[in-house]
């Protein structure tokens, strides 16, 4: 499936069956005793659906933006975090309590994607963010349009470990 914007940024995803198979493989790898290097940039989010009340486990890319931890996604499950939600994250082989909050500031989201695109480069951005840009150097304005047009979203992740570390370093 391809979703695009007039700004020339598209979200490119495999079909539903291929995506489901890849998700099942990633869940198996990331819950295993030695997830390997993939666990550095992929995590499992464990949360309860806000409407269904069902438990969900979804693999997602983990990114640092300005020192904070974020999930970059356009997937519908992001709406579970609109008002913030507690859950757990399995990252780097450890499952820990976490709080997830959908970033509602469009400018922050556009800047975050722009920064990630510049950091990763075009090829890695396609793999890690699922986006393709028509221009060699997409602008912040291109990402602003993509945030509302595709849509692209960021979910802020705060883990118990990070909260403790932040409290210790702020003193």
XYZ file of C-alpha atoms in Angstrom:
171
model
C 0.000 0.000 0.000
C 1.287 3.445 -0.847
C 0.005 6.616 0.723
C 1.373 9.859 -0.631
C 1.192 13.579 -0.324
C 1.486 16.389 -2.798
C 4.795 17.232 -1.120
C 6.390 14.110 -2.549
C 6.754 11.945 0.535
C 5.071 8.554 0.417
C 4.605 5.803 2.950
C 5.424 2.477 1.363
C 4.269 -0.657 3.142
C 4.022 -4.298 2.147
C 0.569 -5.852 1.742
C -1.448 -6.984 4.762
C -0.446 -10.671 4.533
C 3.241 -9.893 4.123
C 3.069 -7.370 6.979
C 1.344 -9.903 9.264
C 3.992 -12.542 8.495
C 6.826 -10.065 9.122
C 5.221 -8.951 12.396
C 4.928 -12.577 13.562
C 8.621 -13.160 12.738
C 9.680 -10.017 14.591
C 7.587 -10.919 17.641
C 9.256 -14.349 17.724
C 12.745 -12.854 17.368
C 12.258 -10.026 19.855
C 10.752 -12.260 22.556
C 13.533 -14.835 22.197
C 16.411 -15.183 24.654
C 18.923 -13.502 22.294
C 17.185 -11.087 19.917
C 20.484 -9.933 18.416
C 21.237 -6.557 16.824
C 17.685 -6.088 15.535
C 16.639 -5.405 19.143
C 18.601 -2.153 19.058
C 16.176 -0.435 16.670
C 13.033 -2.572 16.934
C 10.851 -3.087 19.994
C 7.603 -4.734 20.957
C 4.869 -2.547 22.380
C 2.506 -4.344 24.759
C -0.723 -2.477 25.467
C -4.450 -2.866 25.937
C -6.784 -1.548 23.231
C -8.660 1.504 24.477
C -11.963 0.383 22.917
C -11.619 -3.400 22.631
C -9.899 -4.026 25.963
C -7.838 -6.687 24.171
C -4.140 -7.148 24.758
C -1.947 -6.205 21.783
C 1.719 -6.795 21.005
C 3.079 -4.920 17.996
C 6.627 -4.582 16.683
C 7.718 -1.023 16.022
C 10.828 0.959 15.202
C 12.450 2.785 18.111
C 14.139 6.143 17.493
C 15.948 8.711 19.621
C 14.996 12.310 18.890
C 16.585 14.970 21.052
C 17.530 12.353 23.636
C 13.954 11.088 24.039
C 12.555 7.764 22.859
C 9.889 7.675 20.129
C 8.046 5.253 17.898
C 7.507 6.535 14.344
C 4.319 5.120 12.822
C 1.312 5.769 10.675
C -0.440 2.600 11.847
C -3.953 2.789 13.262
C -2.892 1.338 16.628
C -1.292 4.719 17.420
C -4.757 6.018 18.388
C -4.633 3.857 21.522
C -2.137 6.411 22.854
C -4.103 9.602 22.094
C -4.686 10.320 25.778
C -1.588 8.432 26.900
C -1.584 4.813 28.010
C 0.443 2.554 30.224
C 1.844 -0.677 28.892
C 5.188 -2.368 28.468
C 7.990 -2.299 25.948
C 10.342 -5.116 25.055
C 13.524 -3.440 23.862
C 17.113 -4.643 23.842
C 15.955 -7.980 25.245
C 14.222 -6.481 28.301
C 10.526 -6.062 28.976
C 9.817 -3.030 31.127
C 6.810 -0.905 32.100
C 6.301 2.113 29.851
C 4.016 5.028 29.197
C 3.036 5.783 25.583
C 1.711 9.153 24.426
C 0.744 10.148 20.899
C 2.485 13.386 19.971
C -0.263 15.806 18.932
C 2.009 18.719 18.026
C 2.225 18.579 14.215
C 5.359 20.734 14.127
C 7.176 18.468 16.596
C 6.175 15.425 14.543
C 7.304 16.998 11.253
C 10.634 18.080 12.781
C 11.130 14.617 14.263
C 10.609 12.886 10.916
C 12.774 15.457 9.129
C 15.593 14.904 11.633
C 15.300 11.119 11.352
C 15.282 11.267 7.547
C 18.433 13.395 7.532
C 20.122 11.113 10.084
C 19.277 7.846 8.310
C 19.485 8.926 4.669
C 17.058 7.976 1.901
C 17.748 4.227 1.780
C 17.642 3.590 5.519
C 14.635 5.928 5.938
C 12.665 3.715 3.580
C 13.589 0.644 5.617
C 13.326 2.149 9.109
C 10.514 4.677 8.649
C 8.623 3.202 5.701
C 8.811 6.479 3.772
C 10.160 7.523 0.396
C 10.824 11.112 -0.679
C 10.703 12.227 -4.305
C 13.231 14.999 -3.681
C 16.879 14.285 -2.863
C 16.591 16.525 0.207
C 12.987 16.833 1.401
C 12.299 19.984 3.384
C 10.615 20.505 6.706
C 7.609 21.810 4.724
C 7.472 18.470 2.876
C 7.328 16.666 6.208
C 4.655 19.042 7.540
C 2.474 18.081 4.573
C 3.241 14.376 5.075
C 2.297 14.459 8.761
C -1.263 15.450 7.919
C -1.472 13.889 4.460
C -0.205 10.328 4.978
C -0.448 10.614 8.113
C 2.846 10.220 9.942
C 2.869 10.132 13.731
C 5.232 9.909 16.666
C 4.514 8.138 19.928
C 6.604 9.264 22.904
C 7.813 6.398 25.086
C 8.854 6.811 28.698
C 10.127 3.745 30.501
C 10.511 3.297 34.231
C 14.261 2.982 33.694
C 14.403 6.280 31.773
C 12.298 8.046 34.407
C 14.734 6.966 37.119
C 17.731 7.959 34.965
C 16.210 11.378 34.215
C 15.521 11.995 37.902
C 19.102 11.090 38.800
C 20.682 13.248 36.106
C 18.522 16.299 36.784
C 19.756 16.673 40.357
